[in-house]
mmCIF file of C-alpha atoms and ligand atoms in Angstrom:
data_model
loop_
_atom_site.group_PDB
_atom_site.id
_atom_site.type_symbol
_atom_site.label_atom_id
_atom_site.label_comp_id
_atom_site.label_asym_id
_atom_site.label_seq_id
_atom_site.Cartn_x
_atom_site.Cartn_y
_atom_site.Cartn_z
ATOM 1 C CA UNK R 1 -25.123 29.256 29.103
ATOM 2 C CA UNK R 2 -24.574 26.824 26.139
ATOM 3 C CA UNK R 3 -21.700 27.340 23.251
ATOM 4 C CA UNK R 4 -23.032 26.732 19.866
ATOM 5 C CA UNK R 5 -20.124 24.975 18.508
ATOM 6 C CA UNK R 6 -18.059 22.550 21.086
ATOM 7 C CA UNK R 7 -15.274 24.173 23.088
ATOM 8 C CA UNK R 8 -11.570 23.030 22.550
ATOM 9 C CA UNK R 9 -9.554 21.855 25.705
ATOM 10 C CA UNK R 10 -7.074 24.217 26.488
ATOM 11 C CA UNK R 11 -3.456 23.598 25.203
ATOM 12 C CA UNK R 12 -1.369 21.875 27.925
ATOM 13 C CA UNK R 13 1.850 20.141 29.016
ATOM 14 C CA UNK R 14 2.666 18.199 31.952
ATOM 15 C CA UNK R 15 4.273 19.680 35.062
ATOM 16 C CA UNK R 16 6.773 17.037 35.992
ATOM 17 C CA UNK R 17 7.320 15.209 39.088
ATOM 18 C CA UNK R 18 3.093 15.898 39.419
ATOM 19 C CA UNK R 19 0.240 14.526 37.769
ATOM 20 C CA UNK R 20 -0.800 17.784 37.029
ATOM 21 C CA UNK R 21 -0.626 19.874 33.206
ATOM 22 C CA UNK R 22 -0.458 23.575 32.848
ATOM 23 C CA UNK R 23 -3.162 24.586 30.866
ATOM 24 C CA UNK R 24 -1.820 27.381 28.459
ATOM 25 C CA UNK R 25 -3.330 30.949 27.581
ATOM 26 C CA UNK R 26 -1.020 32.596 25.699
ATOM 27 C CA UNK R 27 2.404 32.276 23.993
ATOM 28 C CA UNK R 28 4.993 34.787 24.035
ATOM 29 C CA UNK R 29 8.433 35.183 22.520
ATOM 30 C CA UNK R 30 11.476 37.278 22.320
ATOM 31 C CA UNK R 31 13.493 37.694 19.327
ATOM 32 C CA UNK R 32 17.270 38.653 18.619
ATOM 33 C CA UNK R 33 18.440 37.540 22.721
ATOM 34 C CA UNK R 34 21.332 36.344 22.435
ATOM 35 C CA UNK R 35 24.336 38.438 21.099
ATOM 36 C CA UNK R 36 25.959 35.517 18.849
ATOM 37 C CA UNK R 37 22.701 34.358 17.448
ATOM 38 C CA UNK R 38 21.767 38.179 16.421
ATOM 39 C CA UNK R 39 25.260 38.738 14.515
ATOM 40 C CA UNK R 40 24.553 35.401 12.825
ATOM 41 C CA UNK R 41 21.463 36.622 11.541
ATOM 42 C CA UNK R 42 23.375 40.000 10.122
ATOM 43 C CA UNK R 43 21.857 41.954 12.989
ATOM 44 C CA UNK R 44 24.203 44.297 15.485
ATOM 45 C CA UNK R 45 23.407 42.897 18.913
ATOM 46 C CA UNK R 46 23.423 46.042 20.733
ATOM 47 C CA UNK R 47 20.652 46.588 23.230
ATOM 48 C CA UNK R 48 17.614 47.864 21.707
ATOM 49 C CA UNK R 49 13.699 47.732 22.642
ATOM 50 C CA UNK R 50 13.096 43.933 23.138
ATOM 51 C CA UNK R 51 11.457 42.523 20.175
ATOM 52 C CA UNK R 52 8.132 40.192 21.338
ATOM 53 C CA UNK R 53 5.738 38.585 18.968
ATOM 54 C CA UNK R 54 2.783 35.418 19.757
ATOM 55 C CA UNK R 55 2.350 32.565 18.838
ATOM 56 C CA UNK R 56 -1.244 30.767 19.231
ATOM 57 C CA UNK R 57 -1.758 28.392 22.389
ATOM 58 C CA UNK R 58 -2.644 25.785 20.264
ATOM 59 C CA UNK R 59 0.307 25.574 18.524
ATOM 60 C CA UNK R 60 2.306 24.480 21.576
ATOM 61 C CA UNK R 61 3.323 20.600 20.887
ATOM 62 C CA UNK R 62 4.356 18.805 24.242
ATOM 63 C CA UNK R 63 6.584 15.977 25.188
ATOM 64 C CA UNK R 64 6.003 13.438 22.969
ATOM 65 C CA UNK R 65 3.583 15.246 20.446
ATOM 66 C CA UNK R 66 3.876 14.918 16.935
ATOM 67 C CA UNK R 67 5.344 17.292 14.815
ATOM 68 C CA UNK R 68 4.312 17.439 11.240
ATOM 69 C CA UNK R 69 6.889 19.169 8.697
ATOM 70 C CA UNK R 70 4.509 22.531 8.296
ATOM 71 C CA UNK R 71 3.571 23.641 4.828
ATOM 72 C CA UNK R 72 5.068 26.818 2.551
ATOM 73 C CA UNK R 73 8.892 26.547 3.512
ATOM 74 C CA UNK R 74 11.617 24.479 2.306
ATOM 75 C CA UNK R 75 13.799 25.800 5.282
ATOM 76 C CA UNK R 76 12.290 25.331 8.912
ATOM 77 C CA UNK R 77 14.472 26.418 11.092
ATOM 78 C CA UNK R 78 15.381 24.970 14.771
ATOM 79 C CA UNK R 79 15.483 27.609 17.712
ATOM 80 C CA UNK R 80 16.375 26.030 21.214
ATOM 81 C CA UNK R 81 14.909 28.389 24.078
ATOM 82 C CA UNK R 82 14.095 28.704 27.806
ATOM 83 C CA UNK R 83 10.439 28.394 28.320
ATOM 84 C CA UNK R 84 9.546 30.482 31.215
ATOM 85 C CA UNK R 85 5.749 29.587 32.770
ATOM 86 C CA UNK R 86 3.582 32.033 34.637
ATOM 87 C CA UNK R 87 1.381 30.719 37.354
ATOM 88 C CA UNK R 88 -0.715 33.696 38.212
ATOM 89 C CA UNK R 89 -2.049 36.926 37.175
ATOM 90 C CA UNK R 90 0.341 40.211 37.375
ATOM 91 C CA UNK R 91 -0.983 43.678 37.876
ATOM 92 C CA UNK R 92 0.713 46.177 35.025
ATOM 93 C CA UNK R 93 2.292 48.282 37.659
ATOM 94 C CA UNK R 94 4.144 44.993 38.837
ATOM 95 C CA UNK R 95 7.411 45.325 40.303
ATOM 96 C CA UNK R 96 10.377 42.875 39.624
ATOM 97 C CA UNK R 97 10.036 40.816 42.897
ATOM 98 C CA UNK R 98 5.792 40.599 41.887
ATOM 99 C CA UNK R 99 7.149 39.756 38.535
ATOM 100 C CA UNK R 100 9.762 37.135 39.796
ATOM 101 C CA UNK R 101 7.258 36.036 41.821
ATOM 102 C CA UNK R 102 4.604 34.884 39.462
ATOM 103 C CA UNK R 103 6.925 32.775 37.190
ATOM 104 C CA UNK R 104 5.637 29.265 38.091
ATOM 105 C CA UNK R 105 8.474 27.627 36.572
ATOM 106 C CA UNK R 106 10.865 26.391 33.344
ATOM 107 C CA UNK R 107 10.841 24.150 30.217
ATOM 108 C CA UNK R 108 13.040 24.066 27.494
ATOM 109 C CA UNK R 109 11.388 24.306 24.142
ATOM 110 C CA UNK R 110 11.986 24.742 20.161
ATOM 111 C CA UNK R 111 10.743 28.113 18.729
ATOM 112 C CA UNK R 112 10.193 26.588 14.830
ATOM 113 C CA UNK R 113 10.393 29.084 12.001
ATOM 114 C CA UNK R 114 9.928 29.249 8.475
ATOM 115 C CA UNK R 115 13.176 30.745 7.580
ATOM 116 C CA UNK R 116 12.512 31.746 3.846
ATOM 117 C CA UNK R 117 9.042 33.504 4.792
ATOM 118 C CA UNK R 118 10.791 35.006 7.487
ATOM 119 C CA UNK R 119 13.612 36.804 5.401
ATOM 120 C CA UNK R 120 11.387 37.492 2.529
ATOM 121 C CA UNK R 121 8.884 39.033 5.172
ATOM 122 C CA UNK R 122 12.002 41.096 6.896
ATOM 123 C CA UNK R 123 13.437 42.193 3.558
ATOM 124 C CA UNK R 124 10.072 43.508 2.709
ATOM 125 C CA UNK R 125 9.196 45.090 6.096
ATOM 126 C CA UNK R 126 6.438 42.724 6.835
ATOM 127 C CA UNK R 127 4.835 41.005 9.630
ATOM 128 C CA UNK R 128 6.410 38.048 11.427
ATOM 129 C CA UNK R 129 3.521 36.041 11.695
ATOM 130 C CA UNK R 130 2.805 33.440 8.963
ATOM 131 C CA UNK R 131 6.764 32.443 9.363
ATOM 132 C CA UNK R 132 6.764 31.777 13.398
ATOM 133 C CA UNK R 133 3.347 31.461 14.260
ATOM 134 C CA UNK R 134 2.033 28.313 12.597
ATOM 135 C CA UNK R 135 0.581 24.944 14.220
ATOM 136 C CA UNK R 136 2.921 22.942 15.899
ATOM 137 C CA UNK R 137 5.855 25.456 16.101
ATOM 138 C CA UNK R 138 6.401 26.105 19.597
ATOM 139 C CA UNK R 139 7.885 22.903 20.974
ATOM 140 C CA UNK R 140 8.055 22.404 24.902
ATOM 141 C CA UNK R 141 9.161 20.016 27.182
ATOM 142 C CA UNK R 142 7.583 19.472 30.543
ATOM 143 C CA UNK R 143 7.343 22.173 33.304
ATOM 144 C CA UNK R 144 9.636 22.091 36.373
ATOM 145 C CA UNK R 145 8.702 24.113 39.369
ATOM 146 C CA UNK R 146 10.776 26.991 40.119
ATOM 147 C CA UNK R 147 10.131 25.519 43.830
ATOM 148 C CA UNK R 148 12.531 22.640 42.529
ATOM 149 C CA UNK R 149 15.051 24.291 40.245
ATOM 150 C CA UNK R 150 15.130 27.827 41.089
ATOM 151 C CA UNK R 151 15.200 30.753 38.773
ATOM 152 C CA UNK R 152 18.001 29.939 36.444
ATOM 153 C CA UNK R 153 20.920 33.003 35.730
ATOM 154 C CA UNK R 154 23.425 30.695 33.943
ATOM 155 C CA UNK R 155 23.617 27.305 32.628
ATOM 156 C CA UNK R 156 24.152 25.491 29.383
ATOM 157 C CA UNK R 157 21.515 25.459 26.441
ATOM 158 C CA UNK R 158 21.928 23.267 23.725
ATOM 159 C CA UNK R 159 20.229 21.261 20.413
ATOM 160 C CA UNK R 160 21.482 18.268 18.820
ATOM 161 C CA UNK R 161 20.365 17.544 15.270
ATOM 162 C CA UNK R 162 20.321 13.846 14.953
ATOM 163 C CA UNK R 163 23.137 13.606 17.418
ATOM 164 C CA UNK R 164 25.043 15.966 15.706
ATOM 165 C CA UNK R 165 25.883 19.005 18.140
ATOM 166 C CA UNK R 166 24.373 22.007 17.087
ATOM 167 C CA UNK R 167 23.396 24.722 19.390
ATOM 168 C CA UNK R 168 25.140 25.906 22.329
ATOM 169 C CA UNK R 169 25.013 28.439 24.497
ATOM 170 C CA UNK R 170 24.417 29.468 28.236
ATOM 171 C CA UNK R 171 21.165 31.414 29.757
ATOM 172 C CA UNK R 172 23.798 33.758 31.128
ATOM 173 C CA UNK R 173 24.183 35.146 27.682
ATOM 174 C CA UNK R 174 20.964 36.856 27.039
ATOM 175 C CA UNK R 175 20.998 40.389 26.145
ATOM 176 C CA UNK R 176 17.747 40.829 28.405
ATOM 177 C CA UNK R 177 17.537 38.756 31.209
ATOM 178 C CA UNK R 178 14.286 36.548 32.615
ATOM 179 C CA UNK R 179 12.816 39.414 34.916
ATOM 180 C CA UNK R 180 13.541 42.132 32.602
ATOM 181 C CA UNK R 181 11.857 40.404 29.701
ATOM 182 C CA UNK R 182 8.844 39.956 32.145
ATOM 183 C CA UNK R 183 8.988 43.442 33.064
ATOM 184 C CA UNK R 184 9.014 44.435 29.892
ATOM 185 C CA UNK R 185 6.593 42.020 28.549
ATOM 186 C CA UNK R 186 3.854 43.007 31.521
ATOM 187 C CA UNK R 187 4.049 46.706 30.809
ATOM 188 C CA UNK R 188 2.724 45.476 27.317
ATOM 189 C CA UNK R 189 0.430 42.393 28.583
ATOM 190 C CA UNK R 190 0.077 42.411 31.524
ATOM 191 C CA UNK R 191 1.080 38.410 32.393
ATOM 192 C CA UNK R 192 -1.958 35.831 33.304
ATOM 193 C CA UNK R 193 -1.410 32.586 34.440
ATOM 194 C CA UNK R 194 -0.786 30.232 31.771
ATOM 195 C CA UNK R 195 1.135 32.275 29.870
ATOM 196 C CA UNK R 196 4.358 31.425 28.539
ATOM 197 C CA UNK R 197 7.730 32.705 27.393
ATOM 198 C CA UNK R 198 10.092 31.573 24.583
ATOM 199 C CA UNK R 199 13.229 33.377 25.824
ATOM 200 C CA UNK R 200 15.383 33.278 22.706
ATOM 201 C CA UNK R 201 17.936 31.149 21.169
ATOM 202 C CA UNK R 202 21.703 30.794 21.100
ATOM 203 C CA UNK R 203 23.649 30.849 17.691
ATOM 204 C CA UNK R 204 23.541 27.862 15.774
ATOM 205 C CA UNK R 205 20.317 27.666 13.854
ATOM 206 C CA UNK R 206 19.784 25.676 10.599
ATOM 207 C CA UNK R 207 16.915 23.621 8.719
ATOM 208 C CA UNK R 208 15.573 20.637 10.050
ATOM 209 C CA UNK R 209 13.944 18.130 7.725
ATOM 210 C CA UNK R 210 11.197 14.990 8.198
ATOM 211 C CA UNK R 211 12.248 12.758 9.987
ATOM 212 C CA UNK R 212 15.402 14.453 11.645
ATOM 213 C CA UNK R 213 15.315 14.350 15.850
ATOM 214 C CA UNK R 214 15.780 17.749 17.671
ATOM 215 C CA UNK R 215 17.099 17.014 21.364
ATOM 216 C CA UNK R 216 17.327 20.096 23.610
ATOM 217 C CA UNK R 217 18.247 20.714 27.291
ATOM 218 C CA UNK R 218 18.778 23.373 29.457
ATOM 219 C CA UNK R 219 21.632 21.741 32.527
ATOM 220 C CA UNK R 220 19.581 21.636 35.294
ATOM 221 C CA UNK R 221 16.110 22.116 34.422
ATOM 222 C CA UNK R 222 15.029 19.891 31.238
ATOM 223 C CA UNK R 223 15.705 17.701 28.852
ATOM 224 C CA UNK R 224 13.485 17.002 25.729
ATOM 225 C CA UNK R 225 13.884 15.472 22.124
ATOM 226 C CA UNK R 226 10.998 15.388 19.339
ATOM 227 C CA UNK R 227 10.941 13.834 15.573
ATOM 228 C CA UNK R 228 9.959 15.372 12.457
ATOM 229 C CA UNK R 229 7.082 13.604 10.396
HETATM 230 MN MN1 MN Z 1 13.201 32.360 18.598
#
């Protein structure tokens, strides 16, 4: 069998401490996760059906990728998240442990958003996906192996904006958890290896602007920093 135009590599970033990349499939995200950062959006944080929308595999930027300033906004917006990995396939009927169980391990990332098509697209009850789901707009870091640093239920999460503190929060703050995201997620999709999750962000977003340096962390698990061009 022959393909009639050449095939693209998959998307991939590195899995540290190996000389191995995890080659992506699909991109997942959750929005309005953490209490403070729905309120500061004029939303009432409480619990309602989880909110997921994609963004394309190829518009995952890893460590060290360049990230252009994307067109049709003059307000991109930084969003520090959890990136949650899944290293094999789960069967719809999953249970948590199954679930648990297929998460291959943790980055921390930047869910970038075109803030002004975003509110104009919420104010006029549109789709999400021209403001979150353009190239280069889901930053992540490296993957470390749960095997290495567990399945994380608290912790710090932060973004500096050119060394200016910004964002700051802790994992233990999210209005649905890892495994109840996945659940969640899988009855949907059901999860394939590759895939990925963007697990929210903190309170604390603004613009970023060319040339400005976004450095994110998660304690324990990653640290990352990228520059606008
Ligand atoms: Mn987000």
């Amino acid at each position: 069998m022959t393909y009639i135009i050449p095939v693209a590599p998959p998307a991939s970033v590195p899995v540290a401490d190996t000389d191995s990349r995890f080659p992506i499939r699909r991109v997942f995200c959750i929005g309005k996760n953490y209490s403070d950062h729905v309120r500061e959006m004029g939303g009432d944080p409480t619990r309602e059906e989880p909110l997921f929308f994609i963004k394309p595999a190829d518009s995952v930027v890893g460590p060290g990728g360049a990230v252009p300033y994307p067109p049709h906004t003059e307000n991109l917006h930084f969003e520090v998240e959890l990136v949650v990995a899944i290293g094999r396939d789960v069967d719809v009927n999953a249970g948590l442990e199954r679930v648990v169980d297929a998460v291959l391990g943790y980055g921390i990332g930047v869910d970038l958003t075109r803030r002004d098509m975003q509110s104009e697209a919420k104010k006029r009850g549109r789709p999400w996906d021209m403001s979150k789901s353009f190239d280069a707009s889901a930053l992540c870091s490296s993957l470390h192996l749960a095997d290495s640093v567990g399945h994380p239920e608290r912790g710090e999460i932060g973004l500096d904006l050119d060394s200016e503190p910004r964002q700051r929060g802790d994992i233990s703050q999210m209005v649905w958890s890892i495994p109840e995201m996945l659940i969640a997620l899988n009855s949907l999709f059901p999860l394939k290896a590759g895939d990925l999750l963007y697990t929210g962000t903190p309170s604390g977003v603004g613009p970023v602007t060319r040339g400005q340096t976004l450095e994110v962390w998660a304690d324990g698990i990653a640290r990352e920093a990228w520059t606008l061009s």
